[in-house]
């Protein structure tokens, strides 16, 4: 495993993330340090980086350099964005950075846009989309086509920059807000017209939009603590803007879901997004938990063109790779799941999407064993739901977590996740959980005694015959115990028998 540290030095914050990875195969985030540096403070008024901003940034970079040395990282990359490239004294600041022994790459506006598109291409299933990244000093809006950067540019619409330019009152005055929005419309007039004519999904990244999403989730009692893949509706964003703009800085700092060090600039960023949605005629936007840092990482992790061939499949396997498993047992459970799903198709009528979800649940069903045997089904659900799985919608991830939760016992039910699910998902969960649990108990001894299955579907019952060289008493006994769950799921009795393998 190689360990790579990436520092994203922005106009507002500086963040170090550390990845452990095996090139092209799997990776995990193993550490992170975030510092509020406000490097771009005063840049909009003076055109220069302030002494305070430079000193805060240098202090953070010294911290990161020391961390990299102390932990013996294989590589540390520093990427800098709009404040460093736009400031008149940017070269002077970069010379001080290099004195710390750090090599820094100053990204152009197009570089930032390309990295952002790469992050979206590798963490969503969209082929085409608009990608927006709003930081402290600038905002990039780019067009992604066929998972590749097509065009884009940077705009002087960062949250720190706009706050200094327009929002001098606490709370902001109506006229200040109108002036800011007028400026945004003027700067983005042409591109927003293009978005209106080509209304693809809009994916937004950066701390501003993540905080807006968290604020909306808290107010709406959203049951998941997941931001990546969340759809922030225009209505919810409008509500968030009204809440933020009417409060003083001190009051904003008390809002649940909002980082206190963003409270002074969040209004400006929120107004940019509100203007974009209004002018482009969009119903909302998708939140990306990945951004420029991840784009930079993918360039190291993957060979050119730095794209995952299957986003969803990669991240499910990536989760599996993080926890020790009985690989042979897992493979046999997956086999039985696929076989039963197809043999029982006349009863459930489901298609490829459910089969894929069931297969993913079979792959991950025992990851909780890495914590301990007792309650490993609950541990597994926690691991599945603890972080977003790119490529899955929140609904799909909930179903996956619940299938893992109920793979061995309990009555499958949505519980606190019900509001995320769709009509028919309660029955879908019950039926897929029944197939997964039966498959688990067909492998109860974990030595592969059941070699095949036969299914006979009647009007009152389903006959399941276990094909094996010798009578697999453990598997017969444990599978028969699932007759009640099977009846709940499919409305038929389950008869389990042994058939000698001929």
JSON list of N, CA and C in Angstrom, two decimals, residues 351-393:
[
{"chain": "A", "resi": 351, "resn": "UNK", "atom": "N", "xyz": [-36.00, -7.36, -11.78]},
{"chain": "A", "resi": 351, "resn": "UNK", "atom": "CA", "xyz": [-35.08, -7.34, -12.91]},
{"chain": "A", "resi": 351, "resn": "UNK", "atom": "C", "xyz": [-33.64, -7.13, -12.51]},
{"chain": "A", "resi": 352, "resn": "UNK", "atom": "N", "xyz": [-32.83, -6.65, -13.45]},
{"chain": "A", "resi": 352, "resn": "UNK", "atom": "CA", "xyz": [-31.38, -6.50, -13.23]},
{"chain": "A", "resi": 352, "resn": "UNK", "atom": "C", "xyz": [-31.01, -5.60, -12.04]},
{"chain": "A", "resi": 353, "resn": "UNK", "atom": "N", "xyz": [-31.77, -4.54, -11.79]},
{"chain": "A", "resi": 353, "resn": "UNK", "atom": "CA", "xyz": [-31.39, -3.64, -10.69]},
{"chain": "A", "resi": 353, "resn": "UNK", "atom": "C", "xyz": [-31.49, -4.34, -9.34]},
{"chain": "A", "resi": 354, "resn": "UNK", "atom": "N", "xyz": [-32.54, -5.13, -9.14]},
{"chain": "A", "resi": 354, "resn": "UNK", "atom": "CA", "xyz": [-32.67, -5.88, -7.89]},
{"chain": "A", "resi": 354, "resn": "UNK", "atom": "C", "xyz": [-31.64, -7.00, -7.80]},
{"chain": "A", "resi": 355, "resn": "UNK", "atom": "N", "xyz": [-31.35, -7.63, -8.93]},
{"chain": "A", "resi": 355, "resn": "UNK", "atom": "CA", "xyz": [-30.35, -8.70, -8.92]},
{"chain": "A", "resi": 355, "resn": "UNK", "atom": "C", "xyz": [-28.98, -8.14, -8.56]},
{"chain": "A", "resi": 356, "resn": "UNK", "atom": "N", "xyz": [-28.66, -6.96, -9.08]},
{"chain": "A", "resi": 356, "resn": "UNK", "atom": "CA", "xyz": [-27.38, -6.33, -8.74]},
{"chain": "A", "resi": 356, "resn": "UNK", "atom": "C", "xyz": [-27.32, -5.97, -7.25]},
{"chain": "A", "resi": 357, "resn": "UNK", "atom": "N", "xyz": [-28.40, -5.41, -6.73]},
{"chain": "A", "resi": 357, "resn": "UNK", "atom": "CA", "xyz": [-28.44, -5.04, -5.32]},
{"chain": "A", "resi": 357, "resn": "UNK", "atom": "C", "xyz": [-28.29, -6.27, -4.43]},
{"chain": "A", "resi": 358, "resn": "UNK", "atom": "N", "xyz": [-28.95, -7.35, -4.78]},
{"chain": "A", "resi": 358, "resn": "UNK", "atom": "CA", "xyz": [-28.84, -8.59, -4.02]},
{"chain": "A", "resi": 358, "resn": "UNK", "atom": "C", "xyz": [-27.42, -9.13, -4.06]},
{"chain": "A", "resi": 359, "resn": "UNK", "atom": "N", "xyz": [-26.80, -9.09, -5.23]},
{"chain": "A", "resi": 359, "resn": "UNK", "atom": "CA", "xyz": [-25.43, -9.57, -5.34]},
{"chain": "A", "resi": 359, "resn": "UNK", "atom": "C", "xyz": [-24.47, -8.73, -4.49]},
{"chain": "A", "resi": 360, "resn": "UNK", "atom": "N", "xyz": [-24.69, -7.42, -4.46]},
{"chain": "A", "resi": 360, "resn": "UNK", "atom": "CA", "xyz": [-23.84, -6.54, -3.63]},
{"chain": "A", "resi": 360, "resn": "UNK", "atom": "C", "xyz": [-24.04, -6.85, -2.15]},
{"chain": "A", "resi": 361, "resn": "UNK", "atom": "N", "xyz": [-25.28, -7.12, -1.76]},
{"chain": "A", "resi": 361, "resn": "UNK", "atom": "CA", "xyz": [-25.55, -7.47, -0.37]},
{"chain": "A", "resi": 361, "resn": "UNK", "atom": "C", "xyz": [-24.88, -8.80, 0.00]},
{"chain": "A", "resi": 362, "resn": "UNK", "atom": "N", "xyz": [-24.92, -9.76, -0.94]},
{"chain": "A", "resi": 362, "resn": "UNK", "atom": "CA", "xyz": [-24.25, -11.03, -0.69]},
{"chain": "A", "resi": 362, "resn": "UNK", "atom": "C", "xyz": [-22.74, -10.85, -0.55]},
{"chain": "A", "resi": 363, "resn": "UNK", "atom": "N", "xyz": [-22.18, -9.97, -1.34]},
{"chain": "A", "resi": 363, "resn": "UNK", "atom": "CA", "xyz": [-20.75, -9.70, -1.25]},
{"chain": "A", "resi": 363, "resn": "UNK", "atom": "C", "xyz": [-20.39, -9.11, 0.12]},
{"chain": "A", "resi": 364, "resn": "UNK", "atom": "N", "xyz": [-21.23, -8.22, 0.62]},
{"chain": "A", "resi": 364, "resn": "UNK", "atom": "CA", "xyz": [-20.91, -7.46, 1.83]},
{"chain": "A", "resi": 364, "resn": "UNK", "atom": "C", "xyz": [-21.54, -8.03, 3.10]},
{"chain": "A", "resi": 365, "resn": "UNK", "atom": "N", "xyz": [-22.29, -9.11, 3.00]},
{"chain": "A", "resi": 365, "resn": "UNK", "atom": "CA", "xyz": [-23.14, -9.51, 4.13]},
{"chain": "A", "resi": 365, "resn": "UNK", "atom": "C", "xyz": [-22.35, -9.80, 5.40]},
{"chain": "A", "resi": 366, "resn": "UNK", "atom": "N", "xyz": [-21.11, -10.22, 5.28]},
{"chain": "A", "resi": 366, "resn": "UNK", "atom": "CA", "xyz": [-20.33, -10.60, 6.47]},
{"chain": "A", "resi": 366, "resn": "UNK", "atom": "C", "xyz": [-19.25, -9.59, 6.85]},
{"chain": "A", "resi": 367, "resn": "UNK", "atom": "N", "xyz": [-19.27, -8.39, 6.30]},
{"chain": "A", "resi": 367, "resn": "UNK", "atom": "CA", "xyz": [-18.18, -7.46, 6.64]},
{"chain": "A", "resi": 367, "resn": "UNK", "atom": "C", "xyz": [-18.17, -7.11, 8.12]},
{"chain": "A", "resi": 368, "resn": "UNK", "atom": "N", "xyz": [-19.33, -7.21, 8.78]},
{"chain": "A", "resi": 368, "resn": "UNK", "atom": "CA", "xyz": [-19.37, -6.95, 10.21]},
{"chain": "A", "resi": 368, "resn": "UNK", "atom": "C", "xyz": [-18.59, -7.94, 11.04]},
{"chain": "A", "resi": 369, "resn": "UNK", "atom": "N", "xyz": [-18.24, -9.11, 10.47]},
{"chain": "A", "resi": 369, "resn": "UNK", "atom": "CA", "xyz": [-17.42, -10.10, 11.17]},
{"chain": "A", "resi": 369, "resn": "UNK", "atom": "C", "xyz": [-16.05, -9.55, 11.51]},
{"chain": "A", "resi": 370, "resn": "UNK", "atom": "N", "xyz": [-15.61, -8.52, 10.78]},
{"chain": "A", "resi": 370, "resn": "UNK", "atom": "CA", "xyz": [-14.31, -7.92, 11.07]},
{"chain": "A", "resi": 370, "resn": "UNK", "atom": "C", "xyz": [-14.31, -7.20, 12.41]},
{"chain": "A", "resi": 371, "resn": "UNK", "atom": "N", "xyz": [-15.51, -6.89, 12.92]},
{"chain": "A", "resi": 371, "resn": "UNK", "atom": "CA", "xyz": [-15.64, -6.29, 14.26]},
{"chain": "A", "resi": 371, "resn": "UNK", "atom": "C", "xyz": [-15.85, -7.38, 15.30]},
{"chain": "A", "resi": 372, "resn": "UNK", "atom": "N", "xyz": [-16.69, -8.34, 15.00]},
{"chain": "A", "resi": 372, "resn": "UNK", "atom": "CA", "xyz": [-16.94, -9.45, 15.93]},
{"chain": "A", "resi": 372, "resn": "UNK", "atom": "C", "xyz": [-18.11, -10.27, 15.45]},
{"chain": "A", "resi": 373, "resn": "UNK", "atom": "N", "xyz": [-18.18, -11.53, 15.92]},
{"chain": "A", "resi": 373, "resn": "UNK", "atom": "CA", "xyz": [-19.25, -12.41, 15.46]},
{"chain": "A", "resi": 373, "resn": "UNK", "atom": "C", "xyz": [-20.60, -11.96, 15.98]},
{"chain": "A", "resi": 374, "resn": "UNK", "atom": "N", "xyz": [-20.68, -11.71, 17.29]},
{"chain": "A", "resi": 374, "resn": "UNK", "atom": "CA", "xyz": [-21.96, -11.32, 17.86]},
{"chain": "A", "resi": 374, "resn": "UNK", "atom": "C", "xyz": [-22.43, -9.99, 17.26]},
{"chain": "A", "resi": 375, "resn": "UNK", "atom": "N", "xyz": [-23.68, -9.99, 16.79]},
{"chain": "A", "resi": 375, "resn": "UNK", "atom": "CA", "xyz": [-24.28, -8.81, 16.17]},
{"chain": "A", "resi": 375, "resn": "UNK", "atom": "C", "xyz": [-23.53, -8.35, 14.92]},
{"chain": "A", "resi": 376, "resn": "UNK", "atom": "N", "xyz": [-22.87, -9.29, 14.23]},
{"chain": "A", "resi": 376, "resn": "UNK", "atom": "CA", "xyz": [-22.11, -8.85, 13.06]},
{"chain": "A", "resi": 376, "resn": "UNK", "atom": "C", "xyz": [-23.03, -8.34, 11.95]},
{"chain": "A", "resi": 377, "resn": "UNK", "atom": "N", "xyz": [-24.30, -8.74, 11.97]},
{"chain": "A", "resi": 377, "resn": "UNK", "atom": "CA", "xyz": [-25.25, -8.20, 10.99]},
{"chain": "A", "resi": 377, "resn": "UNK", "atom": "C", "xyz": [-25.49, -6.72, 11.25]},
{"chain": "A", "resi": 378, "resn": "UNK", "atom": "N", "xyz": [-25.53, -6.32, 12.53]},
{"chain": "A", "resi": 378, "resn": "UNK", "atom": "CA", "xyz": [-25.69, -4.91, 12.87]},
{"chain": "A", "resi": 378, "resn": "UNK", "atom": "C", "xyz": [-24.41, -4.13, 12.57]},
{"chain": "A", "resi": 379, "resn": "UNK", "atom": "N", "xyz": [-23.27, -4.75, 12.89]},
{"chain": "A", "resi": 379, "resn": "UNK", "atom": "CA", "xyz": [-22.00, -4.09, 12.56]},
{"chain": "A", "resi": 379, "resn": "UNK", "atom": "C", "xyz": [-21.89, -3.87, 11.06]},
{"chain": "A", "resi": 380, "resn": "UNK", "atom": "N", "xyz": [-22.34, -4.86, 10.29]},
{"chain": "A", "resi": 380, "resn": "UNK", "atom": "CA", "xyz": [-22.27, -4.74, 8.83]},
{"chain": "A", "resi": 380, "resn": "UNK", "atom": "C", "xyz": [-23.12, -3.60, 8.31]},
{"chain": "A", "resi": 381, "resn": "UNK", "atom": "N", "xyz": [-24.34, -3.46, 8.86]},
{"chain": "A", "resi": 381, "resn": "UNK", "atom": "CA", "xyz": [-25.19, -2.35, 8.45]},
{"chain": "A", "resi": 381, "resn": "UNK", "atom": "C", "xyz": [-24.50, -1.02, 8.74]},
{"chain": "A", "resi": 382, "resn": "UNK", "atom": "N", "xyz": [-23.89, -0.92, 9.91]},
{"chain": "A", "resi": 382, "resn": "UNK", "atom": "CA", "xyz": [-23.19, 0.33, 10.27]},
{"chain": "A", "resi": 382, "resn": "UNK", "atom": "C", "xyz": [-22.08, 0.63, 9.28]},
{"chain": "A", "resi": 383, "resn": "UNK", "atom": "N", "xyz": [-21.30, -0.38, 8.92]},
{"chain": "A", "resi": 383, "resn": "UNK", "atom": "CA", "xyz": [-20.19, -0.15, 7.99]},
{"chain": "A", "resi": 383, "resn": "UNK", "atom": "C", "xyz": [-20.70, 0.26, 6.61]},
{"chain": "A", "resi": 384, "resn": "UNK", "atom": "N", "xyz": [-21.80, -0.33, 6.16]},
{"chain": "A", "resi": 384, "resn": "UNK", "atom": "CA", "xyz": [-22.36, 0.03, 4.86]},
{"chain": "A", "resi": 384, "resn": "UNK", "atom": "C", "xyz": [-22.89, 1.46, 4.88]},
{"chain": "A", "resi": 385, "resn": "UNK", "atom": "N", "xyz": [-23.47, 1.88, 6.00]},
{"chain": "A", "resi": 385, "resn": "UNK", "atom": "CA", "xyz": [-24.14, 3.18, 6.07]},
{"chain": "A", "resi": 385, "resn": "UNK", "atom": "C", "xyz": [-23.24, 4.28, 6.64]},
{"chain": "A", "resi": 386, "resn": "UNK", "atom": "N", "xyz": [-22.02, 3.97, 7.02]},
{"chain": "A", "resi": 386, "resn": "UNK", "atom": "CA", "xyz": [-21.17, 4.96, 7.71]},
{"chain": "A", "resi": 386, "resn": "UNK", "atom": "C", "xyz": [-20.63, 6.03, 6.77]},
{"chain": "A", "resi": 387, "resn": "UNK", "atom": "N", "xyz": [-20.59, 5.76, 5.49]},
{"chain": "A", "resi": 387, "resn": "UNK", "atom": "CA", "xyz": [-20.10, 6.75, 4.52]},
{"chain": "A", "resi": 387, "resn": "UNK", "atom": "C", "xyz": [-20.79, 6.49, 3.19]},
{"chain": "A", "resi": 388, "resn": "UNK", "atom": "N", "xyz": [-20.89, 7.53, 2.38]},
{"chain": "A", "resi": 388, "resn": "UNK", "atom": "CA", "xyz": [-21.52, 7.39, 1.07]},
{"chain": "A", "resi": 388, "resn": "UNK", "atom": "C", "xyz": [-20.76, 6.38, 0.21]},
{"chain": "A", "resi": 389, "resn": "UNK", "atom": "N", "xyz": [-21.50, 5.60, -0.55]},
{"chain": "A", "resi": 389, "resn": "UNK", "atom": "CA", "xyz": [-20.91, 4.69, -1.53]},
{"chain": "A", "resi": 389, "resn": "UNK", "atom": "C", "xyz": [-21.19, 5.28, -2.90]},
{"chain": "A", "resi": 390, "resn": "UNK", "atom": "N", "xyz": [-20.21, 5.94, -3.50]},
{"chain": "A", "resi": 390, "resn": "UNK", "atom": "CA", "xyz": [-20.44, 6.57, -4.81]},
{"chain": "A", "resi": 390, "resn": "UNK", "atom": "C", "xyz": [-20.96, 5.57, -5.83]},
{"chain": "A", "resi": 391, "resn": "UNK", "atom": "N", "xyz": [-21.88, 6.04, -6.67]},
{"chain": "A", "resi": 391, "resn": "UNK", "atom": "CA", "xyz": [-22.49, 5.18, -7.66]},
{"chain": "A", "resi": 391, "resn": "UNK", "atom": "C", "xyz": [-23.83, 4.64, -7.22]},
{"chain": "A", "resi": 392, "resn": "UNK", "atom": "N", "xyz": [-24.10, 4.63, -5.90]},
{"chain": "A", "resi": 392, "resn": "UNK", "atom": "CA", "xyz": [-25.39, 4.24, -5.38]},
{"chain": "A", "resi": 392, "resn": "UNK", "atom": "C", "xyz": [-26.17, 5.48, -4.98]},
{"chain": "A", "resi": 393, "resn": "UNK", "atom": "N", "xyz": [-27.47, 5.49, -5.26]},
{"chain": "A", "resi": 393, "resn": "UNK", "atom": "CA", "xyz": [-28.31, 6.53, -4.71]},
{"chain": "A", "resi": 393, "resn": "UNK", "atom": "C", "xyz": [-28.47, 6.28, -3.22]}
]
